[in-house]
Short mmCIF file of C-alpha atoms in Angstrom, two decimals:
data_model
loop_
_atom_site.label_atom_id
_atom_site.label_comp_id
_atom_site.label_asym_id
_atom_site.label_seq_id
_atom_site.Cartn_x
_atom_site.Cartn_y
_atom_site.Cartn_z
CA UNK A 1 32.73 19.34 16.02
CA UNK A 2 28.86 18.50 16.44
CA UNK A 3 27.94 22.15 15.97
CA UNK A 4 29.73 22.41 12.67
CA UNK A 5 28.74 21.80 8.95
CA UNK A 6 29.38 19.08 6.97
CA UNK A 7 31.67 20.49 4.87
CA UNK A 8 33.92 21.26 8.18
CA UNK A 9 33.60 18.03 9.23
CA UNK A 10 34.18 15.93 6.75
CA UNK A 11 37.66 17.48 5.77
CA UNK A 12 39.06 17.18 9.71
CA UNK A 13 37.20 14.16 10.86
CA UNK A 14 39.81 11.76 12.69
CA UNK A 15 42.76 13.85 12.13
CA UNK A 16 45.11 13.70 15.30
CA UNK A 17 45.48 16.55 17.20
CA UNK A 18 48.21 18.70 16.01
CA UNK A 19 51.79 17.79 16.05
CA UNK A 20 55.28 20.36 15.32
CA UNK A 21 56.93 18.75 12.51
CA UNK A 22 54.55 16.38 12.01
CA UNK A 23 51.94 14.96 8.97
CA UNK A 24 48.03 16.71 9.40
CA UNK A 25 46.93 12.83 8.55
CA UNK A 26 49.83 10.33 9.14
CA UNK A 27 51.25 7.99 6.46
CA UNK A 28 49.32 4.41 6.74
CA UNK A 29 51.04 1.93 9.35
CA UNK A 30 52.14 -1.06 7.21
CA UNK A 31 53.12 -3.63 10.23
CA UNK A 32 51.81 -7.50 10.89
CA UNK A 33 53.08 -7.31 14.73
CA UNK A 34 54.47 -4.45 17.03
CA UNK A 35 57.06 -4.11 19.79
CA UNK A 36 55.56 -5.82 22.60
CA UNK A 37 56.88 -6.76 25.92
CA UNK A 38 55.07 -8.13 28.83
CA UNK A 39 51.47 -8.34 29.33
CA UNK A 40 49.76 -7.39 25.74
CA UNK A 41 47.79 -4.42 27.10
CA UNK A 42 48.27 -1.95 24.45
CA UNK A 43 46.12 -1.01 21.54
CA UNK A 44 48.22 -2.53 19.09
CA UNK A 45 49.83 -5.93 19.42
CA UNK A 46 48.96 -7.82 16.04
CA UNK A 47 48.51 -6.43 12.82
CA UNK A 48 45.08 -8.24 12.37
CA UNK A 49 43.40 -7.21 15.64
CA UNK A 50 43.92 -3.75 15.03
CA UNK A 51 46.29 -0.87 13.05
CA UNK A 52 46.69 2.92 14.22
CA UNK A 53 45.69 3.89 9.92
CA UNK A 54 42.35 1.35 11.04
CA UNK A 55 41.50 3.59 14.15
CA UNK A 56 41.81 7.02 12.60
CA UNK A 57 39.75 5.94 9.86
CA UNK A 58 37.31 4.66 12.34
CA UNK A 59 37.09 8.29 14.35
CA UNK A 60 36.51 9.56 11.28
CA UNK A 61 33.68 7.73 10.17
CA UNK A 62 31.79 8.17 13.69
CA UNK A 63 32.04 11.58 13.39
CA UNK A 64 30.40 11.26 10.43
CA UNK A 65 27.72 9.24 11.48
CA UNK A 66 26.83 10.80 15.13
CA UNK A 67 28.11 14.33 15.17
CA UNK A 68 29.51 14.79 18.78
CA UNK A 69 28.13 11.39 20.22
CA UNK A 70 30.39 8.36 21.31
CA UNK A 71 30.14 6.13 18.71
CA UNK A 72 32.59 3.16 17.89
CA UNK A 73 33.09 1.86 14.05
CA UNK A 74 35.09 -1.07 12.66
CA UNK A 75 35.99 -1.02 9.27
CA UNK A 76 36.32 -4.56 7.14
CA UNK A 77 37.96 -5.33 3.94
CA UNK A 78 34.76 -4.84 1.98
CA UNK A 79 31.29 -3.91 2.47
CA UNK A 80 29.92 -7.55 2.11
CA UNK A 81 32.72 -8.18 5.25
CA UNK A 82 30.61 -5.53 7.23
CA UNK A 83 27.31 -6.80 6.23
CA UNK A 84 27.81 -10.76 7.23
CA UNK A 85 29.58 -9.42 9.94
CA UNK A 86 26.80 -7.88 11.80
CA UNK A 87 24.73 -10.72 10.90
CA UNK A 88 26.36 -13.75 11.55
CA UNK A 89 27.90 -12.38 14.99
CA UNK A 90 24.38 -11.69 16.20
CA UNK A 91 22.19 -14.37 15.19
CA UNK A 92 22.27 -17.66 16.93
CA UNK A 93 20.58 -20.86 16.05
CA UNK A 94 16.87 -20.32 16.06
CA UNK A 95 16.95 -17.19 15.89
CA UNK A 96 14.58 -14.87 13.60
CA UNK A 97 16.27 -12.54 11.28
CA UNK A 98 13.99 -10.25 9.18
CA UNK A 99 15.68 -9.04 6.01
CA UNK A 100 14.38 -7.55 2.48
CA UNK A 101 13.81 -9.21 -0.11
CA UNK A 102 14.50 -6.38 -2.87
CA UNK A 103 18.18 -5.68 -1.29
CA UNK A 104 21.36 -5.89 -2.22
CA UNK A 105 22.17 -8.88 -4.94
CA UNK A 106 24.64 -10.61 -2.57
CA UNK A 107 22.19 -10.40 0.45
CA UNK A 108 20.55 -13.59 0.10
CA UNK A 109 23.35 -15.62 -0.25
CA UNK A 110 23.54 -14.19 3.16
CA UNK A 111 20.34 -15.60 4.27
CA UNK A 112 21.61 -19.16 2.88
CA UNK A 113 24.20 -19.24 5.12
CA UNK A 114 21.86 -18.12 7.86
CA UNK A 115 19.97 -20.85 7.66
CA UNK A 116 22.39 -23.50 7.40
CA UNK A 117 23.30 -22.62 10.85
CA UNK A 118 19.46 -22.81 11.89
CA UNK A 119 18.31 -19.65 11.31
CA UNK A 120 15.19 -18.46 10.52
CA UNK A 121 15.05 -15.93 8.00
CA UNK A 122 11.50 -13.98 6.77
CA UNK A 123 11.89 -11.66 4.09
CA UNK A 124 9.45 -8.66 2.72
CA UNK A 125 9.82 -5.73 0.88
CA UNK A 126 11.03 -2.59 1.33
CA UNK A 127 8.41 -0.31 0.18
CA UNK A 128 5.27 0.19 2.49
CA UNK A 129 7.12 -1.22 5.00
CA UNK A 130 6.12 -4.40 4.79
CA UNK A 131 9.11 -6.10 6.98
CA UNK A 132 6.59 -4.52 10.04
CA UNK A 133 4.35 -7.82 9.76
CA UNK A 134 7.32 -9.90 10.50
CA UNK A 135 8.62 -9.00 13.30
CA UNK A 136 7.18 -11.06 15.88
CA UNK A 137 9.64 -13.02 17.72
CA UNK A 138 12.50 -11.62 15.56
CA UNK A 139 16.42 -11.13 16.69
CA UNK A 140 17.24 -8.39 14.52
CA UNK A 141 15.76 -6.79 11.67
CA UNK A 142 18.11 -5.77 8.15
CA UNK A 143 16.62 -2.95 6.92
CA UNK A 144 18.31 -1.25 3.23
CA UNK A 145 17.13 1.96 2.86
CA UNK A 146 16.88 3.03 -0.07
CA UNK A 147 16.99 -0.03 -1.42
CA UNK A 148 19.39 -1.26 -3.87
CA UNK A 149 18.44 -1.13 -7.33
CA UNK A 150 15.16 -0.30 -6.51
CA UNK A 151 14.94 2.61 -4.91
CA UNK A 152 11.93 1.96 -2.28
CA UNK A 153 12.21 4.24 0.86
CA UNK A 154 10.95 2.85 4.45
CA UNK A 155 10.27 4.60 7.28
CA UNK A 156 13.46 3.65 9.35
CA UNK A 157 12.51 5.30 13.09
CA UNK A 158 8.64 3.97 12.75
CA UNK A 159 10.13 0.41 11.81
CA UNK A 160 12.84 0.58 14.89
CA UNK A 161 10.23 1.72 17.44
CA UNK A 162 8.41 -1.48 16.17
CA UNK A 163 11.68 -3.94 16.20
CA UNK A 164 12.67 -2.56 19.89
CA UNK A 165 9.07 -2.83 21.27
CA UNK A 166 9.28 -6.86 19.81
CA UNK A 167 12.66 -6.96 21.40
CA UNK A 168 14.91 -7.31 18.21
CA UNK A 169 17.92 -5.30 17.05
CA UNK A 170 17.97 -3.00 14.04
CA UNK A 171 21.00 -3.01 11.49
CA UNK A 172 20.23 -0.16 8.34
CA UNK A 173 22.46 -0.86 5.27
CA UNK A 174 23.28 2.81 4.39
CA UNK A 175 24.98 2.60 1.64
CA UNK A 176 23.57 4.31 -0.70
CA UNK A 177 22.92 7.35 1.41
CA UNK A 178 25.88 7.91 3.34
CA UNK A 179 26.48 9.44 6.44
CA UNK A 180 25.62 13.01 4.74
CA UNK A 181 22.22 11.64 3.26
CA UNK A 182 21.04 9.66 6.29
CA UNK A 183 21.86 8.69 10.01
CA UNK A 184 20.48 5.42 10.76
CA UNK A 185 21.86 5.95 14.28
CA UNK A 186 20.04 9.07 14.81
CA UNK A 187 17.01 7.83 13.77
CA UNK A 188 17.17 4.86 16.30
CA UNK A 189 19.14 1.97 14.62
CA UNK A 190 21.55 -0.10 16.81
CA UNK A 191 23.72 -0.55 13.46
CA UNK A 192 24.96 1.33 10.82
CA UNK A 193 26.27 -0.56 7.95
CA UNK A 194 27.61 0.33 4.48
CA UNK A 195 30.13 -0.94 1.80
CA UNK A 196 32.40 2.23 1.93
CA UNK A 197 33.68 0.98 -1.94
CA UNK A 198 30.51 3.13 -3.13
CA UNK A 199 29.87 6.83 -2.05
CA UNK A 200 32.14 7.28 0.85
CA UNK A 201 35.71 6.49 -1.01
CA UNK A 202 34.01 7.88 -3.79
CA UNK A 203 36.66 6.74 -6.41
CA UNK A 204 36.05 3.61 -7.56
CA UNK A 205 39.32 2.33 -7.00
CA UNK A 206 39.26 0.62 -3.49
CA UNK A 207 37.04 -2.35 -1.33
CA UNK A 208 36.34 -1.79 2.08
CA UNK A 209 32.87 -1.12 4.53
CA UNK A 210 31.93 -0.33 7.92
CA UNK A 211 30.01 -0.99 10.76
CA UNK A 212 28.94 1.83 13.40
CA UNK A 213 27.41 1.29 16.60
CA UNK A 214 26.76 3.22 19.81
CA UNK A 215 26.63 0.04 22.03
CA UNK A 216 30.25 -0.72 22.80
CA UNK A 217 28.96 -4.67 23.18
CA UNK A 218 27.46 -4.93 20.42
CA UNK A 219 30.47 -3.89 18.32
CA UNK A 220 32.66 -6.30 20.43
CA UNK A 221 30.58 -8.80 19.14
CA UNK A 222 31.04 -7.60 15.41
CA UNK A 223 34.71 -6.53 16.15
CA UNK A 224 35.31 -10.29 17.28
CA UNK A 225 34.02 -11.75 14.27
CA UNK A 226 36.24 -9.56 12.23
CA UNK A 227 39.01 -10.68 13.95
CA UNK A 228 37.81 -14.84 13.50
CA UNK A 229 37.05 -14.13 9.85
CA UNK A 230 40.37 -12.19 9.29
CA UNK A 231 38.25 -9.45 7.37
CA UNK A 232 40.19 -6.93 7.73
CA UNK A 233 41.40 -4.11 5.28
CA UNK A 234 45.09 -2.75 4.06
CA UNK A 235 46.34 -0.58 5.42
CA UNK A 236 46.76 1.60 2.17
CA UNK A 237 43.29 0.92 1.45
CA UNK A 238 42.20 2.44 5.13
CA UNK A 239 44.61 5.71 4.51
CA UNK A 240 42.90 6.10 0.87
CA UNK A 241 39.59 5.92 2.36
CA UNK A 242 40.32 8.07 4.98
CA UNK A 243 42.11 11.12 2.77
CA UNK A 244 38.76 10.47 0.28
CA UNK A 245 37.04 11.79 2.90
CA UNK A 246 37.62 14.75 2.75
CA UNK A 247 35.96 15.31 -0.12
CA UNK A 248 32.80 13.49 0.59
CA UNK A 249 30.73 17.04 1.11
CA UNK A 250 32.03 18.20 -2.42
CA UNK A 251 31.21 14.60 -4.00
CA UNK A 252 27.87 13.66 -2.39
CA UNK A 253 26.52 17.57 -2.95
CA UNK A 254 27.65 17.06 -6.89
CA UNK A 255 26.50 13.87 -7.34
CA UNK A 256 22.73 14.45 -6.03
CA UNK A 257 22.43 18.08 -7.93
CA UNK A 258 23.24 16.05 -11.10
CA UNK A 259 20.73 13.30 -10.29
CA UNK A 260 17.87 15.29 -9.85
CA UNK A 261 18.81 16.92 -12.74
CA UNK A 262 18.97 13.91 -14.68
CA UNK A 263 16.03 12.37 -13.24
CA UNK A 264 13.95 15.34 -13.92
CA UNK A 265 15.33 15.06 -17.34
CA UNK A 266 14.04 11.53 -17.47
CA UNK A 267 10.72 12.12 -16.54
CA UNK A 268 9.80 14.13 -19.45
CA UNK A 269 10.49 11.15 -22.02
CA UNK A 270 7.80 8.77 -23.45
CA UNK A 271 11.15 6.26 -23.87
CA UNK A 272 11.78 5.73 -20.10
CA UNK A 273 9.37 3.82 -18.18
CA UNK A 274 9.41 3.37 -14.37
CA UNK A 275 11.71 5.95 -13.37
CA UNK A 276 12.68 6.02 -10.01
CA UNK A 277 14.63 8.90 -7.78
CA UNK A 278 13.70 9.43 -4.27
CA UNK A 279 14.53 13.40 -4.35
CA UNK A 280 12.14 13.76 -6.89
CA UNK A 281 8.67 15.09 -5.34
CA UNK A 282 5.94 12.75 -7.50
CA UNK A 283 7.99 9.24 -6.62
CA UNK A 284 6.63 6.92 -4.28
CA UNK A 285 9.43 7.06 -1.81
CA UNK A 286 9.27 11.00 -1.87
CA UNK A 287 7.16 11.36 1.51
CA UNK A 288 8.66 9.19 3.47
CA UNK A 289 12.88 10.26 1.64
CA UNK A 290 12.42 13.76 2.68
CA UNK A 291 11.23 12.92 6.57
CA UNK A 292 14.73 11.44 7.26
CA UNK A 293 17.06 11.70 4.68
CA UNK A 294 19.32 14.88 4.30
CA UNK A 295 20.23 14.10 0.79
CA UNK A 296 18.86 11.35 -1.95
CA UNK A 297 21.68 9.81 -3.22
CA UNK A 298 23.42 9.42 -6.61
CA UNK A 299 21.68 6.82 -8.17
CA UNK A 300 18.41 6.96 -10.42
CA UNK A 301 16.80 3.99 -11.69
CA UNK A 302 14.55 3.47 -14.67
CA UNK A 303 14.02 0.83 -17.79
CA UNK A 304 13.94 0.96 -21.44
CA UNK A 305 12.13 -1.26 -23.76
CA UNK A 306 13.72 -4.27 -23.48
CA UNK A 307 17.23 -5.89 -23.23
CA UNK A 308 18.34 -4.68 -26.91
CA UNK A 309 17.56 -1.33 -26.14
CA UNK A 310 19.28 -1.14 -22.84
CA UNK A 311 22.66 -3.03 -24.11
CA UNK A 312 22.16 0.12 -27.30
CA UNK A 313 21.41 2.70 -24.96
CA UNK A 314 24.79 1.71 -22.52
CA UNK A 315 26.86 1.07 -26.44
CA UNK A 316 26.18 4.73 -27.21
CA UNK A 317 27.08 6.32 -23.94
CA UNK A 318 30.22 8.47 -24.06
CA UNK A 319 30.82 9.99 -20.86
CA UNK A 320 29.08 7.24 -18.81
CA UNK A 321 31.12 3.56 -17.71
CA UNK A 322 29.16 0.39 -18.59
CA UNK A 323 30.08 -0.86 -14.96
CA UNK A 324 28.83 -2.08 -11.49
CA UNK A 325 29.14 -0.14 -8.08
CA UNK A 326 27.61 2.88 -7.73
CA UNK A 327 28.60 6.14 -6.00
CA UNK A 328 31.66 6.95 -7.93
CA UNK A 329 33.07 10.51 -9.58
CA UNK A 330 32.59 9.54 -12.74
CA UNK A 331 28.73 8.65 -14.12
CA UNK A 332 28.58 4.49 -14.49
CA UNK A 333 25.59 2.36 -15.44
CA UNK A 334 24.54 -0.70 -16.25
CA UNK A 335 21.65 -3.35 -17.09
CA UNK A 336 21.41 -4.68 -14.06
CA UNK A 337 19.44 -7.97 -15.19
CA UNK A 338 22.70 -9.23 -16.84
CA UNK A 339 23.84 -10.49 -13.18
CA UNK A 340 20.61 -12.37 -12.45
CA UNK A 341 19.84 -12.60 -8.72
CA UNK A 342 17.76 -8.99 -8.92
CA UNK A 343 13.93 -8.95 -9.50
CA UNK A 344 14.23 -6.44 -11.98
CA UNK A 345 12.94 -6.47 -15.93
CA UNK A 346 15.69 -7.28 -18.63
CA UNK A 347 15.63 -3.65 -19.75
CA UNK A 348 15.96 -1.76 -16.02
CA UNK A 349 19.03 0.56 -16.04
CA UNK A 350 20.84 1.44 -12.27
CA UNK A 351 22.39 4.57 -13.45
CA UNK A 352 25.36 5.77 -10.55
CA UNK A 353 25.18 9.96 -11.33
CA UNK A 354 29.07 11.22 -11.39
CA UNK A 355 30.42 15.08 -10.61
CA UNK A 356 30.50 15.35 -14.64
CA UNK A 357 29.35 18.91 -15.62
CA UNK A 358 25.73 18.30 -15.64
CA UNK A 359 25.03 19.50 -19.53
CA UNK A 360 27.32 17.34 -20.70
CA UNK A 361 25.86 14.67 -18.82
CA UNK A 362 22.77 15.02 -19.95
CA UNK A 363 23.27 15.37 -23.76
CA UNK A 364 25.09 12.50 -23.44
CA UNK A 365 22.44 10.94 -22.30
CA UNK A 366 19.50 12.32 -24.82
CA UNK A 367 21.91 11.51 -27.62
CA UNK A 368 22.38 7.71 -26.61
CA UNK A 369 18.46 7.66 -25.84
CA UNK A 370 17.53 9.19 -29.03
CA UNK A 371 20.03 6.45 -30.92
CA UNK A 372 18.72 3.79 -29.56
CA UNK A 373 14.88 5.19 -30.95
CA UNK A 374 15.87 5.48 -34.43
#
């Protein structure tokens, strides 16, 4: 299916081939052990070291992420189980990790545990990117693209050349793109990692991530860890996440229409300061967005005055969740300052764009901005 669109793709990826009589996606597989006699040679022999609802899920998702190349996934029972997953299977004491330090909130606690086993972690930003000065002696280099909640782009091939040439590994937290906004494997990465509870269920209702790789030992190595840590996802959750799939084309091509829209909205008010949106063609991550992403994502950035006028703004919104996560069908934001742990003012909103109708959105919007200025 490498020749076809995404659209085409996304609605058969993993399916089985074709059976008389038989479901086009199969009913999840709710078992702890199988029938197993003699040597345990089979595919399936324990319920957590692997699940036939886990593997088509996992076909799926390569397509996705490597159009007609071989490319092995495991999924994990959240995207935080992917994340220290790749990490902690791959770095040894005394080891160098690079990560950002403007990534995801949970990242650095992360890095704490890093270095209680003796590793060394270094830490730059995103933007400009800066993690290319620390890469000297490194193991493997994190890179969160764009970053999460503040939007900075990197240049992900330039920074891989760089890690391979100094002999480390390169994971890319996609999250926020997806598959259909970015390929961190095409672009050079050894991983691709994302918290599938965002864009690529789509629904808000279910945990899980992934990690794609093209080196079969690598992913042994993450696939073994999963396995130790007992990360591993329901298989209800897995069959959700696969069926949401298949509208991931519909979602994601909603979703970033409506964000440009509402960033472009956004730009033309005195109100909103620091307004951030990589698809839009005057923001700093702009140049570098439209070299290697396909799409820009659902979520726009900005702040407001101060704390009050944030906590007003999200009071008056009628169509939009005050909630965390991002990447959902209906529109959610939030003051992201209220969880701490982010280097972000006290009035900076991470708003997650929905499939809403877009005017609705956006008077929605205007109305709660204009409350919260009278």
């Amino acid at each position: 299916m490498s020749t076809t669109g995404d659209g085409t793709r996304a609605v058969r990826a993993g399916l089985p081939e074709p059976e008389q009589y038989e479901p086009t996606l199969p009913g999840p597989v709710f078992a702890a052990h199988f029938h197993l006699s003699g040597e345990p040679v089979g595919p399936y022999t324990y319920g957590r070291d692997g699940n036939p609802t886990w593997t088509r899920l996992e076909r799926a998702i390569g397509e996705l992420e490597a159009p007609g190349e071989a490319v092995g996934t495991t999924v994990f029972a959240s995207g935080m189980a992917a994340v220290s997953a790749v990490l902690l299977s791959q770095a040894r004491t005394g080891d160098v990790v690079v990560l950002p330090d403007d990534g995801y909130q949970a990242l650095p606690l992360v890095r704490e545990q890093l270095e209680a086993y003796g590793v060394e972690v270094r830490t730059a930003p995103t933007g400009t990117n800066a993690q290319l000065e620390l890469l000297d002696g490194a193991k493997l280099l994190w890179i969160e693209t764009p970053s999460n909640p503040g939007l900075d782009v990197c240049d992900v091939r330039g920074l891989v050349e760089a890690a391979h040439a100094a002999g480390a590994l390169v994971a890319v937290d996609n999250t926020l793109a997806t598959p259909l906004g970015q390929r961190p494997l095409e672009l050079g990465a050894d991983f691709s990692v994302a918290s599938d509870t965002k864009g690529m269920t789509g629904h808000g209702d279910i945990l899980l991530g992934h990690v794609s790789c093209r080196d079969p030992r690598l992913l042994d190595g993450v696939r073994r860890w999963r396995k130790i840590a007992g990360a591993i996802p329901g298989p209800m959750e897995a069959w959700l996440a696969h069926r949401s799939l298949a509208t991931l084309h519909l979602r994601i091509d909603r979703q970033c229409a409506n964000a440009l829209a509402l960033a472009e909205a956004l730009a033309g008010r005195a109100d909103v300061k620091g307004l951030r949106y990589p698809g839009l063609p005057d923001d700093p991550s702009y140049p570098t967005a439209v070299r290697q992403m396909r799409r820009f994502g659902s979520v726009v950035s900005f702040r407001l005055a101060d704390k009050e006028t944030a906590e007003r703004f999200l009071a008056e919104l009628r169509l939009v969740d005050d909630a965390t996560s991002f990447g959902g069908v209906r529109s959610t934001a939030e003051r992201r300052g209220r969880w701490g742990g982010d280097a972000v003012p006290e009035g900076f909103i991470r708003f997650s764009v929905g499939v809403e109708d877009i005017e609705d959105l956006l008077a929605d919007v205007e109305r709660a901005l204009d409350a919260c200025a009278r």
